[in-house]
Coordinates of C-alpha atoms (C1' of nucleotides) in Angstrom, one line a residue:
Chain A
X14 CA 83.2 99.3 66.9
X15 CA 85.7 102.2 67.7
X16 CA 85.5 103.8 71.2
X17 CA 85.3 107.4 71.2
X18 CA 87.5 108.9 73.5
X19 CA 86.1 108.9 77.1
X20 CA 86.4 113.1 77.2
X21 CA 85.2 113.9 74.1
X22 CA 81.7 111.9 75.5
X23 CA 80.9 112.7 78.6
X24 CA 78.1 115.2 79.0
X25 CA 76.5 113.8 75.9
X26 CA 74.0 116.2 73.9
X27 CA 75.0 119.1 76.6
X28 CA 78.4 119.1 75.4
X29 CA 78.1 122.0 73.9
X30 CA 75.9 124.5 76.1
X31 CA 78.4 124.0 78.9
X32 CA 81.4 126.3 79.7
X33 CA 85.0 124.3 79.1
X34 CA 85.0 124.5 83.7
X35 CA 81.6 122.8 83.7
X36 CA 82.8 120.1 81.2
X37 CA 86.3 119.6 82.9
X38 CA 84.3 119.2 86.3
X39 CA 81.7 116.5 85.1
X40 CA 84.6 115.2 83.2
X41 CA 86.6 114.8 87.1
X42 CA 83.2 112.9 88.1
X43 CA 84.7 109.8 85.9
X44 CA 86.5 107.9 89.3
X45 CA 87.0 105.0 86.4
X46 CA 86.3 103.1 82.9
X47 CA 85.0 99.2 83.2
X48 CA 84.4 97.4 79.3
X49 CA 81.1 94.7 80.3
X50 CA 79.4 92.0 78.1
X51 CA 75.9 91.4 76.7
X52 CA 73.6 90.6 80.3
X53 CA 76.1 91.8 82.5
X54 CA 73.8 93.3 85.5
X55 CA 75.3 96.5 86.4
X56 CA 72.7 97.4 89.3
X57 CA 69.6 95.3 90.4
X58 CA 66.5 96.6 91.1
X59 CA 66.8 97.1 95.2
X60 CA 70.1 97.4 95.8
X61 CA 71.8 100.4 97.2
X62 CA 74.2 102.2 95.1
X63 CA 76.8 104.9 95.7
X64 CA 78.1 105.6 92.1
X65 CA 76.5 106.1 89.2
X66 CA 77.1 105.4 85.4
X67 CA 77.9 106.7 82.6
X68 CA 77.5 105.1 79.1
X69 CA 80.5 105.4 77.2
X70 CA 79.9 102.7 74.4
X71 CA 77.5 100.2 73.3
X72 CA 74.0 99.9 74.6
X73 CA 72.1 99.7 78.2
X74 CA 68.8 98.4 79.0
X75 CA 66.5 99.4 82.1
X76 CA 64.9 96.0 83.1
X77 CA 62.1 94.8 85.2
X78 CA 61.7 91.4 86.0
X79 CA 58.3 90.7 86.8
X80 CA 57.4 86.6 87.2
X81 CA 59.3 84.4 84.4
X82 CA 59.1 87.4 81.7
X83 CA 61.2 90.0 81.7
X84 CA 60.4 94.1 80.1
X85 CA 62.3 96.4 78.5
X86 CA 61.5 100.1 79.9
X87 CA 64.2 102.2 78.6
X88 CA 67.9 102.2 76.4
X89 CA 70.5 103.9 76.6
X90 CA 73.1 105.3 74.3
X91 CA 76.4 106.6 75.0
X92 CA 77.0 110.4 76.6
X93 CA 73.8 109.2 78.6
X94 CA 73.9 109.2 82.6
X95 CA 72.1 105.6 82.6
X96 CA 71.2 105.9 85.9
X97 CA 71.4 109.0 88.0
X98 CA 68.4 109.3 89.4
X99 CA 70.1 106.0 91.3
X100 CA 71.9 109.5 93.4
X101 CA 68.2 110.3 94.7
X102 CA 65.9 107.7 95.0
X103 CA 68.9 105.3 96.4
X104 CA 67.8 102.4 95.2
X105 CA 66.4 101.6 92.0
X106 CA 62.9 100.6 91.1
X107 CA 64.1 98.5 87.6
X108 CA 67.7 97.1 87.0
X109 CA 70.5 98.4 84.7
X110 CA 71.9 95.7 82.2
X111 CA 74.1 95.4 79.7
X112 CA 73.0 94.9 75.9
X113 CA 76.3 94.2 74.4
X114 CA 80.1 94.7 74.9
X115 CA 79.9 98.3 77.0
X116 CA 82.1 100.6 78.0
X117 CA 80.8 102.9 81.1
X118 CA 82.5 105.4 83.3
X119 CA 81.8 105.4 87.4
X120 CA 81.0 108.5 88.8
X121 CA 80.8 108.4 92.9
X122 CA 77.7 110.2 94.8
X123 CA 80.0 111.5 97.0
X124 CA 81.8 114.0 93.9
X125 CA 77.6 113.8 92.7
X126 CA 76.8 115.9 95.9
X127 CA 79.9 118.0 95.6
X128 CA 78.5 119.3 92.2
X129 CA 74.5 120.0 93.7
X130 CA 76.4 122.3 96.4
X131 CA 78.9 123.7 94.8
X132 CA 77.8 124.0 90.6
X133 CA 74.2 125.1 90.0
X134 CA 74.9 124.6 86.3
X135 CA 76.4 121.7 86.5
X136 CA 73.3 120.7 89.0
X137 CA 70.5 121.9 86.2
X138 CA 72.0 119.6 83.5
X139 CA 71.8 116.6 85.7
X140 CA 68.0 117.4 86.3
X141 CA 68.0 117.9 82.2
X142 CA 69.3 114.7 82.0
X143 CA 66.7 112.7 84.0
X144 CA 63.5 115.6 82.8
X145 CA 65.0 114.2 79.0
X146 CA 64.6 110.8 80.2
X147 CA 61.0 111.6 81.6
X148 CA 60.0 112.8 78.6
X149 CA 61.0 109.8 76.5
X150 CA 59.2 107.4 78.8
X151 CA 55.9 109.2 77.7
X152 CA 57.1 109.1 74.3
X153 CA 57.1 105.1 74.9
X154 CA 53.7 104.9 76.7
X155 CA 52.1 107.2 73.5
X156 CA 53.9 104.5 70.9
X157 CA 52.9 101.7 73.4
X158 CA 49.6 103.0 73.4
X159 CA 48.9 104.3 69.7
X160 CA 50.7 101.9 67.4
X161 CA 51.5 98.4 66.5
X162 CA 54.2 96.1 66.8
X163 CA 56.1 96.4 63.1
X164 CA 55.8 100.4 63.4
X165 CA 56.9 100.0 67.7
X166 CA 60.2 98.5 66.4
X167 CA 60.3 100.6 63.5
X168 CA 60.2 103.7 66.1
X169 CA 62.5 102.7 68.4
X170 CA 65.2 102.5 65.8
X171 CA 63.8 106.1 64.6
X172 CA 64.2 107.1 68.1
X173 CA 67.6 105.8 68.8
X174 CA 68.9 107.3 65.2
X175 CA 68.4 110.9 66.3
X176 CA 69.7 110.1 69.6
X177 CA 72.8 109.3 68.2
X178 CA 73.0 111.8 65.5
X179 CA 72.2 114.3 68.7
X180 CA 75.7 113.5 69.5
X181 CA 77.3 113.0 66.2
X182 CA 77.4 109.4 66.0
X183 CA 74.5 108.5 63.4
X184 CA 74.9 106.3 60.3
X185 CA 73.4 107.9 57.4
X186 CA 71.9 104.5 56.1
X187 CA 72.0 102.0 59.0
X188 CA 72.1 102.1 63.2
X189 CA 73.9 99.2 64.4
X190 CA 72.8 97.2 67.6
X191 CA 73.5 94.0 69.2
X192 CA 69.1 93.5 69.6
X193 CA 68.3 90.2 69.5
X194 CA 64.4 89.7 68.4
X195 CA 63.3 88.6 71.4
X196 CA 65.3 92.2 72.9
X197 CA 62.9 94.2 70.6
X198 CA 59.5 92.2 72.1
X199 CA 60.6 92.8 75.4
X200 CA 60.8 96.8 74.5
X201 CA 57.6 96.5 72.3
X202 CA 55.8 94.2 74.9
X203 CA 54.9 91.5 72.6
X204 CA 56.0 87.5 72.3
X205 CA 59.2 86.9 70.8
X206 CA 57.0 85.5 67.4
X207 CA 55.4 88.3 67.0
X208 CA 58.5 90.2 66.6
X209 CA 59.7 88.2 64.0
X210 CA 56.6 88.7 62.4
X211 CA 57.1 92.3 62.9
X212 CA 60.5 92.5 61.6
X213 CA 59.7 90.4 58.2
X214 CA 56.7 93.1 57.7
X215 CA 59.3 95.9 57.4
X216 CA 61.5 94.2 55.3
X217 CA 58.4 93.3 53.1
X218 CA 57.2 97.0 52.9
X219 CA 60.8 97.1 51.8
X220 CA 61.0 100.1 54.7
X221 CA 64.0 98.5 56.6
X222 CA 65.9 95.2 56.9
X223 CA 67.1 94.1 60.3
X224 CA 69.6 91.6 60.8
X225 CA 71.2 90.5 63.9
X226 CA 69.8 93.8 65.5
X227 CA 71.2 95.8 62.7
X228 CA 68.9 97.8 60.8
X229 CA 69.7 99.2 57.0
X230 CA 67.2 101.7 55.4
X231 CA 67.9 103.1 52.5
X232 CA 65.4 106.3 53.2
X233 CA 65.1 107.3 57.2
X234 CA 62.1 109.3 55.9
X235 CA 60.0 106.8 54.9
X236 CA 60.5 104.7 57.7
X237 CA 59.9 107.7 60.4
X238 CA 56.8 108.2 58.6
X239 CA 55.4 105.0 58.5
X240 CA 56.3 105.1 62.6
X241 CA 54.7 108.0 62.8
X242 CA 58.2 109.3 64.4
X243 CA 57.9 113.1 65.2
X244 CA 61.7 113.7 66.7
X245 CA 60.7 116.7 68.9
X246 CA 60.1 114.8 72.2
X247 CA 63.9 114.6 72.3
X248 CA 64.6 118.7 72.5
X249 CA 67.0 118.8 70.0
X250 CA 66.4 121.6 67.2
X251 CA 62.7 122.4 66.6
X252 CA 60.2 123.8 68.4
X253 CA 60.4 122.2 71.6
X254 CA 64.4 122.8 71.6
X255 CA 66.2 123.5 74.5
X256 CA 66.6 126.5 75.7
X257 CA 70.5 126.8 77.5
X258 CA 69.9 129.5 78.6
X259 CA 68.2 128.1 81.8
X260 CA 71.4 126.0 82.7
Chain B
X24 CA 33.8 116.8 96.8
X25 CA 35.5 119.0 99.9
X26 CA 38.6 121.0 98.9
X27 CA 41.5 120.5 101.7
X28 CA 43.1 123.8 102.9
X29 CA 45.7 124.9 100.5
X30 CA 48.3 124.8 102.6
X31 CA 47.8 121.6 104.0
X32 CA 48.2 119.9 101.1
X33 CA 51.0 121.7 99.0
X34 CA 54.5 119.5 99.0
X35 CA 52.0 116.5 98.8
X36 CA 54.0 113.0 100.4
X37 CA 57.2 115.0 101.2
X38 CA 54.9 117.1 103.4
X39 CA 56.4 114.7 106.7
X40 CA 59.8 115.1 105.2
X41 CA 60.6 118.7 105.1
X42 CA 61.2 121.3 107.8
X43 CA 58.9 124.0 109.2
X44 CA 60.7 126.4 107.4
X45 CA 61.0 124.8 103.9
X46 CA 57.5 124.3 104.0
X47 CA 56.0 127.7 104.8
X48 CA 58.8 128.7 102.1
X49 CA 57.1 126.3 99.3
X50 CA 53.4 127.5 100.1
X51 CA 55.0 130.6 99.6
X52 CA 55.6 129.6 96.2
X53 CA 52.4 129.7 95.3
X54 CA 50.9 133.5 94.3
X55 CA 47.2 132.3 93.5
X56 CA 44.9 129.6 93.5
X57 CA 42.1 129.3 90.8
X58 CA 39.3 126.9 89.5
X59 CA 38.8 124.1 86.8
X60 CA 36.3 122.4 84.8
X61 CA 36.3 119.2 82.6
X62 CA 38.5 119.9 79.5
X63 CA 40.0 123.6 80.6
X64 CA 43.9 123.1 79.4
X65 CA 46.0 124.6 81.4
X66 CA 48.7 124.3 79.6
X67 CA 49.3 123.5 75.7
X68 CA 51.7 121.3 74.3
X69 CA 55.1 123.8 72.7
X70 CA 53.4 126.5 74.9
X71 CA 55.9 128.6 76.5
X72 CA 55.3 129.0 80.3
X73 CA 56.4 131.2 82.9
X74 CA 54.9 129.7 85.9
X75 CA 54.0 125.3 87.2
X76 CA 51.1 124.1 88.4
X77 CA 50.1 122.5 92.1
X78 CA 47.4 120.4 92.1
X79 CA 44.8 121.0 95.4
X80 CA 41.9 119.0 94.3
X81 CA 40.9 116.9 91.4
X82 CA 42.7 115.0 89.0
X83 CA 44.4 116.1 85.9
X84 CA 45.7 114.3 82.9
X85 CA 49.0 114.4 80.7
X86 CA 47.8 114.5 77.4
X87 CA 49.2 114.2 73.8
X88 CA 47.4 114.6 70.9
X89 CA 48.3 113.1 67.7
X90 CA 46.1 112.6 64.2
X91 CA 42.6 113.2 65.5
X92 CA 43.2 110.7 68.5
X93 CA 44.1 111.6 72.1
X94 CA 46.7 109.8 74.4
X95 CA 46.4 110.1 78.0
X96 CA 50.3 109.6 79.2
X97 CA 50.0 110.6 82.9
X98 CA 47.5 110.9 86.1
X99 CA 48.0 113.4 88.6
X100 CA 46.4 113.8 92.5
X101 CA 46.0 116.7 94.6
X102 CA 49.3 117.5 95.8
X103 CA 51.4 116.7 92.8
X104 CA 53.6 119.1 90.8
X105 CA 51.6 118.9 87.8
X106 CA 54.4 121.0 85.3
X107 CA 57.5 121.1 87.1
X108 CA 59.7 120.3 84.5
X109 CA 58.0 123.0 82.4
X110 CA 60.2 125.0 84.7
X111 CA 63.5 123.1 83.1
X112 CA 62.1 122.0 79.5
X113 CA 60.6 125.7 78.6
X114 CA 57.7 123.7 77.0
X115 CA 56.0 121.0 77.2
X116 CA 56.1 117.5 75.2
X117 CA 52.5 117.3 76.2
X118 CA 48.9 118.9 77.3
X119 CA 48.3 119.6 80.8
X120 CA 44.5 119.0 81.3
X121 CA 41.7 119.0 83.9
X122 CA 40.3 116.0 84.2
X123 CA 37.3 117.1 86.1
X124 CA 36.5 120.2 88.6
X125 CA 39.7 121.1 90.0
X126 CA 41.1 123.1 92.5
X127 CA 45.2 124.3 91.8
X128 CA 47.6 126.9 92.6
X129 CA 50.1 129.0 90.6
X130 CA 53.8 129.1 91.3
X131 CA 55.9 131.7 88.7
X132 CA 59.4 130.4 88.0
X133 CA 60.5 133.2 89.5
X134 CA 60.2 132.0 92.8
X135 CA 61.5 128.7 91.8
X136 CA 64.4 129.8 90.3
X137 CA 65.0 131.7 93.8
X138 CA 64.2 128.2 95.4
X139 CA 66.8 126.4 93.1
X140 CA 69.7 129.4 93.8
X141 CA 68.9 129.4 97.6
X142 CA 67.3 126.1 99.0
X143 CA 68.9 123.1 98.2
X144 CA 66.3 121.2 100.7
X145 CA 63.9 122.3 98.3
X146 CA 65.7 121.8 95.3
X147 CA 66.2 118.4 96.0
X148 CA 62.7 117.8 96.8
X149 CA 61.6 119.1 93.5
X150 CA 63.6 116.9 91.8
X151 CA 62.4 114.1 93.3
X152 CA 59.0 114.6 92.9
X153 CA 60.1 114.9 88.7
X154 CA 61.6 111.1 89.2
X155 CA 58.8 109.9 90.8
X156 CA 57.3 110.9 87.8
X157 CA 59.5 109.2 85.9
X158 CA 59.2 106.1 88.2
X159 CA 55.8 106.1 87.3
X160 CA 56.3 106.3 83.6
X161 CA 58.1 103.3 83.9
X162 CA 55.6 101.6 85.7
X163 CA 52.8 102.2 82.9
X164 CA 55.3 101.3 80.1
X165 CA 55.7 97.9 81.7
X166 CA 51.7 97.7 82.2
X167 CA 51.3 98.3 79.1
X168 CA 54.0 95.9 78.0
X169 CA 52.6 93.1 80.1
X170 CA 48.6 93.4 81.0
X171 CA 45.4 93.0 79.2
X172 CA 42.9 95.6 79.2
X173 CA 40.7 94.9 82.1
X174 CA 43.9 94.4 84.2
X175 CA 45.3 97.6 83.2
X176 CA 42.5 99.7 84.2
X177 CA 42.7 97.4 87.6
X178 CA 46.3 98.8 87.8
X179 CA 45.5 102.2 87.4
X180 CA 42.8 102.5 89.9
X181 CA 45.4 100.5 92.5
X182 CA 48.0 103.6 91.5
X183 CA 45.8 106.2 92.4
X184 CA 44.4 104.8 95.1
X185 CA 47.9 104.0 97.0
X186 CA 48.6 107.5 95.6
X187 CA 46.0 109.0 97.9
X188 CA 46.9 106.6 100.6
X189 CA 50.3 108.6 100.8
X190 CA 48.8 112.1 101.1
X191 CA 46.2 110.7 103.5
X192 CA 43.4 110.8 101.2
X193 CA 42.1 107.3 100.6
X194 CA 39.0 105.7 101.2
X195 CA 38.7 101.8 102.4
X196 CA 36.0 100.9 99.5
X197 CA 35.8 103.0 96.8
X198 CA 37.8 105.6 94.7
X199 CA 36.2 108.3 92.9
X200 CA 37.0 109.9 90.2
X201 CA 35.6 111.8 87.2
X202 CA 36.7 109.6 84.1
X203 CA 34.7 108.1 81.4
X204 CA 35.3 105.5 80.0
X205 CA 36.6 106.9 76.6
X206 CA 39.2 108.8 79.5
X207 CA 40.1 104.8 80.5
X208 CA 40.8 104.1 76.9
X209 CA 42.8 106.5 76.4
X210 CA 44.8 105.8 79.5
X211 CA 45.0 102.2 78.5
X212 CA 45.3 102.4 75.1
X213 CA 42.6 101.0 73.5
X214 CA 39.4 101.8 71.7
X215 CA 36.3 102.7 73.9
X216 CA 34.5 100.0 73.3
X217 CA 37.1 97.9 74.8
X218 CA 37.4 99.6 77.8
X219 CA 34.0 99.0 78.0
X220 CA 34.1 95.4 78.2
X221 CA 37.1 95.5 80.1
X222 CA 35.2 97.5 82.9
X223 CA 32.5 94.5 82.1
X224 CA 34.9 91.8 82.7
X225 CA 35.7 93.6 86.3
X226 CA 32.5 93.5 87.3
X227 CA 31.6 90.1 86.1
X228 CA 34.7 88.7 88.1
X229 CA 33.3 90.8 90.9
X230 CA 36.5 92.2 92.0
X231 CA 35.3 96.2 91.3
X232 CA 32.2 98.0 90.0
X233 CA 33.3 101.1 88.0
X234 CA 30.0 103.8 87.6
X235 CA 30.8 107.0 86.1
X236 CA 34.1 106.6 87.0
X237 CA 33.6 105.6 90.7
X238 CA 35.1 102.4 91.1
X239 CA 33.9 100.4 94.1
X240 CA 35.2 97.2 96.0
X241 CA 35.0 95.2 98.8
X242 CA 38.5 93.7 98.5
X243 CA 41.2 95.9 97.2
X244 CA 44.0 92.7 97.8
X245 CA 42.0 90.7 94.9
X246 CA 42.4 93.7 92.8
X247 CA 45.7 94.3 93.2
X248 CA 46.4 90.6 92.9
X249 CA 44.5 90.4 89.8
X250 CA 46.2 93.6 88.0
X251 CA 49.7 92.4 89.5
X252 CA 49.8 95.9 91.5
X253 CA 53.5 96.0 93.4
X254 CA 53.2 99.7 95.2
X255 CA 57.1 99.7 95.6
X256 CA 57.9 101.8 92.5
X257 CA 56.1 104.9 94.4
X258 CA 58.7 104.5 96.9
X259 CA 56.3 104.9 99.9
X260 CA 57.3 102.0 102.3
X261 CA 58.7 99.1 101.5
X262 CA 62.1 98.1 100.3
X263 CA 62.1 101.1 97.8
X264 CA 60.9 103.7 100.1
X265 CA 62.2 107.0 100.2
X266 CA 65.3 107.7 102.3
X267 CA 64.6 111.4 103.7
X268 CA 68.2 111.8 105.0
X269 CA 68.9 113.2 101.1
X270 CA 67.1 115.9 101.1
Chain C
dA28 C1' 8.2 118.6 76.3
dC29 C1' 11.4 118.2 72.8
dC30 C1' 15.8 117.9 70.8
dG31 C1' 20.7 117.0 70.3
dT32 C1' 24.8 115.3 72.5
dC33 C1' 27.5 112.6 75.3
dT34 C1' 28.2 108.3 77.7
dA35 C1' 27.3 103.5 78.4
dC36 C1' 26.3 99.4 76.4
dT37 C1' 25.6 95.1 72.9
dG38 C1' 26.5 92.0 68.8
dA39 C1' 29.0 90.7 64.6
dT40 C1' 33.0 90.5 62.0
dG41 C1' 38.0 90.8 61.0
dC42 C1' 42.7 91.9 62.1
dA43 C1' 46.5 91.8 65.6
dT44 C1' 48.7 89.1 68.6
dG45 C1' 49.6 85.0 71.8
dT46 C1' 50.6 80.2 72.2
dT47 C1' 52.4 75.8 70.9
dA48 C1' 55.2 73.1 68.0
dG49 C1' 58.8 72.3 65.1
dC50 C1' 62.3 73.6 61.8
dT51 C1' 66.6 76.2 60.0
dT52 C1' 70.6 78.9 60.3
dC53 C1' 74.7 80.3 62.3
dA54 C1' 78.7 80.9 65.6
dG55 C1' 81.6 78.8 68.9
dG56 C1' 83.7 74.8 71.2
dC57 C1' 85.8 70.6 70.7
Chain D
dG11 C1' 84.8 68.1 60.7
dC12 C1' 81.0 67.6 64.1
dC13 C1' 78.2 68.9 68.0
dT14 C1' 75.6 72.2 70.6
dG15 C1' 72.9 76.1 71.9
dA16 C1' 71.0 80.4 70.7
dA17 C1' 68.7 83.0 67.4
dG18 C1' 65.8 83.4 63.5
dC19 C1' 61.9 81.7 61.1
dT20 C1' 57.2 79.2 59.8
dA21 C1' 52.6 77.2 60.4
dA22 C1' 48.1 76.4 62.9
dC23 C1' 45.0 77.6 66.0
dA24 C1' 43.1 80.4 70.0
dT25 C1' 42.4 84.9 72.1
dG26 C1' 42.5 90.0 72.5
dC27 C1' 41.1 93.9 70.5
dA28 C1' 39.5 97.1 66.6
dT29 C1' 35.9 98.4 63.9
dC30 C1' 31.3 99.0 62.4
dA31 C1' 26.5 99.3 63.4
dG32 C1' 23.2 100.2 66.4
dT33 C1' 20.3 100.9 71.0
dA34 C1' 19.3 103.1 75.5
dG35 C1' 19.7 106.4 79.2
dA36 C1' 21.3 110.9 81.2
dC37 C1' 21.7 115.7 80.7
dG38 C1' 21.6 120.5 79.1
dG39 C1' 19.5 123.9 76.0
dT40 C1' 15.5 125.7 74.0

DNA sequence: ACCGTCTACTGATGCATGTTAGCTTCAGGC
DNA sequence: GCCTGAAGCTAACATGCATCAGTAGACGGT
């Protein structure tokens, strides 16, 4: 996989309703670049942080470990701030993991706090940021709560399709992932079976084949329709768009 | 049900946690109080708004609709910012609706946008209260990930009721509300016949009686046992809780 | 008093999913 | 080449939940 160049990232989807400043600011927020592997924890749930991450490449989960079983509450794709509501609330109520080989800036709360004083705009995309990631967890408790497992997966990969094409990284006939099956029944909340089950339905409606995490569709339609995948939760173009001019 | 003093209530937990000054600035926030009953939207999904919401009494429900069913993503107690991110987002990904009689107060963007530009204090504290939020999102995806129906109504009476705890408001035996049991479904995610049995199963392991949406106990530890409550993710006290010094 | 509607409740049946057990495939280490 | 462990896959049976059908009580409107 290629690594897009760490400036070009940052700022994700609000790349381009920021002034050049703005962007050259959040870009000075990088202190650092780390690569990590598949597992790696990089916060716990409890512990006190004073930096916060950006994704630059690959995928990151938001765990929660809860007896012998662990769930999968959130991912993360790169331009995403994976956990800066960390800069708030301290210390985390999930942890932050790794879901394959990652790259990930560091961005200290000390330069955070410098940017609430001192850059209202830059200040109002933050709150965008975590307000975007509200929104999607409801997005999950609706799919959680309306649908079943085969069209759970099959929105997930809906969802994280238009993420990426939201920042110009979407495959027109596949989304590549390091997911293992039992990855996608910790997101969907059912047994590791049941996924596979899940996963042989779609390739038996002929709607998607999955291998290794890797999904191939040969129609994108078809498959958002089956998952009942309506992309407007996500504020890109459409009615619910963002408006910039509040930043 | 008696309605608490409008301004006693507004700023909800972070009440302890702000000064004199910030407070008597955020009642000012609010131009007008008004009236509810079951059903009355107060805001529509894709709506455009130009003012949030403060709950004073009552509960109210995040809804989205979608075929001819009706998901219930979010709870809200007096006290809560209902639509604060309608402030940020312009509209809504969802319904804001009363979930019973209601008592609530207006606050036009204007004044928040004044807040934002002039009182960081209160900035920050608005942005908290939309991670919370978020914290709670979390907290349903993973209940929804992990229990069983009569469980997960257990877990969201033991929500609201350390909920109220934290503004002062809880009783030692019993919680009441307004919800059906259709509203339980829809909060839980299955059919209302379910729910049904679920509320059934509750009383037949004599750990609650739910009537008309009053749930009563005599032992709210074997509740929360049962429906594997953990209170940390509202960061009250405990190893989460809130650290003040950042607002 | 009557009616209709909403809510709560019950039983029967079928599908969705969990659990257990065992098998196959594949990649990496030796 | 072989071994090993992790991931993917399959079958059989048990349970959770949806669906359909129906009853009963509470409530408001007339």
């Amino acid at each position: 996989m290629e690594f897009p160049n760490t400036g070009d990232f940052l700022a994700g989807r609000l790349r381009d309703k920021l002034s050049q400043d703005d962007l050259e600011f959040i870009e000075s927020l990088v202190a650092e670049t780390r690569q990590g592997e598949t597992g790696d924890v990089l916060l716990e749930r409890g512990a006190v942080t004073e930096q916060s991450t950006i994704l630059i490449s690959g995928y990151i989960f938001r765990t929660i470990e809860s007896g012998d079983r662990r769930f999968i509450v959130g991912v993360h794709v790169p331009g995403d701030f994976v956990d800066l509501h960390g800069f708030a609330l301290k210390r985390l109520d999930h942890s932050i993991v790794a879901a394959g080989p990652i790259t990930y800036g560091i961005a200290p709360h000390e330069r955070l706090r410098d940017a609430l004083e001192h850059r209202p705009r830059v200040a109002r995309a933050l709150w965008f940021a975590t307000l975007l990631d509200a929104a999607i967890h409801r997005k999950w408790i609706q799919m959680l709560e309306q649908l079943d497992a085969p069209r759970r997966i099959a929105h997930i990969y809906c969802e994280l399709h238009r993420r990426f094409e939201l920042v110009g990284q979407a495959n027109a006939r596949s989304l590549r992932t390091p997911f293992t099956q039992i990855d996608l029944a910790d997101m969907c909340g059912v047994s590791a079976i049941h996924a596979n089950r899940a996963v042989g339905k779609l390739r038996e409606l002929e709607l998607a084949e999955i291998r290794r995490g890797d999904l191939y569709t040969s129609d994108w339609d078809a498959l958002r329709t089956y998952a009942q995948f309506q992309a407007d939760y996500l504020y890109g173009d459409g009615p619910l768009r963002f408006d910039q001019d509040w930043l």
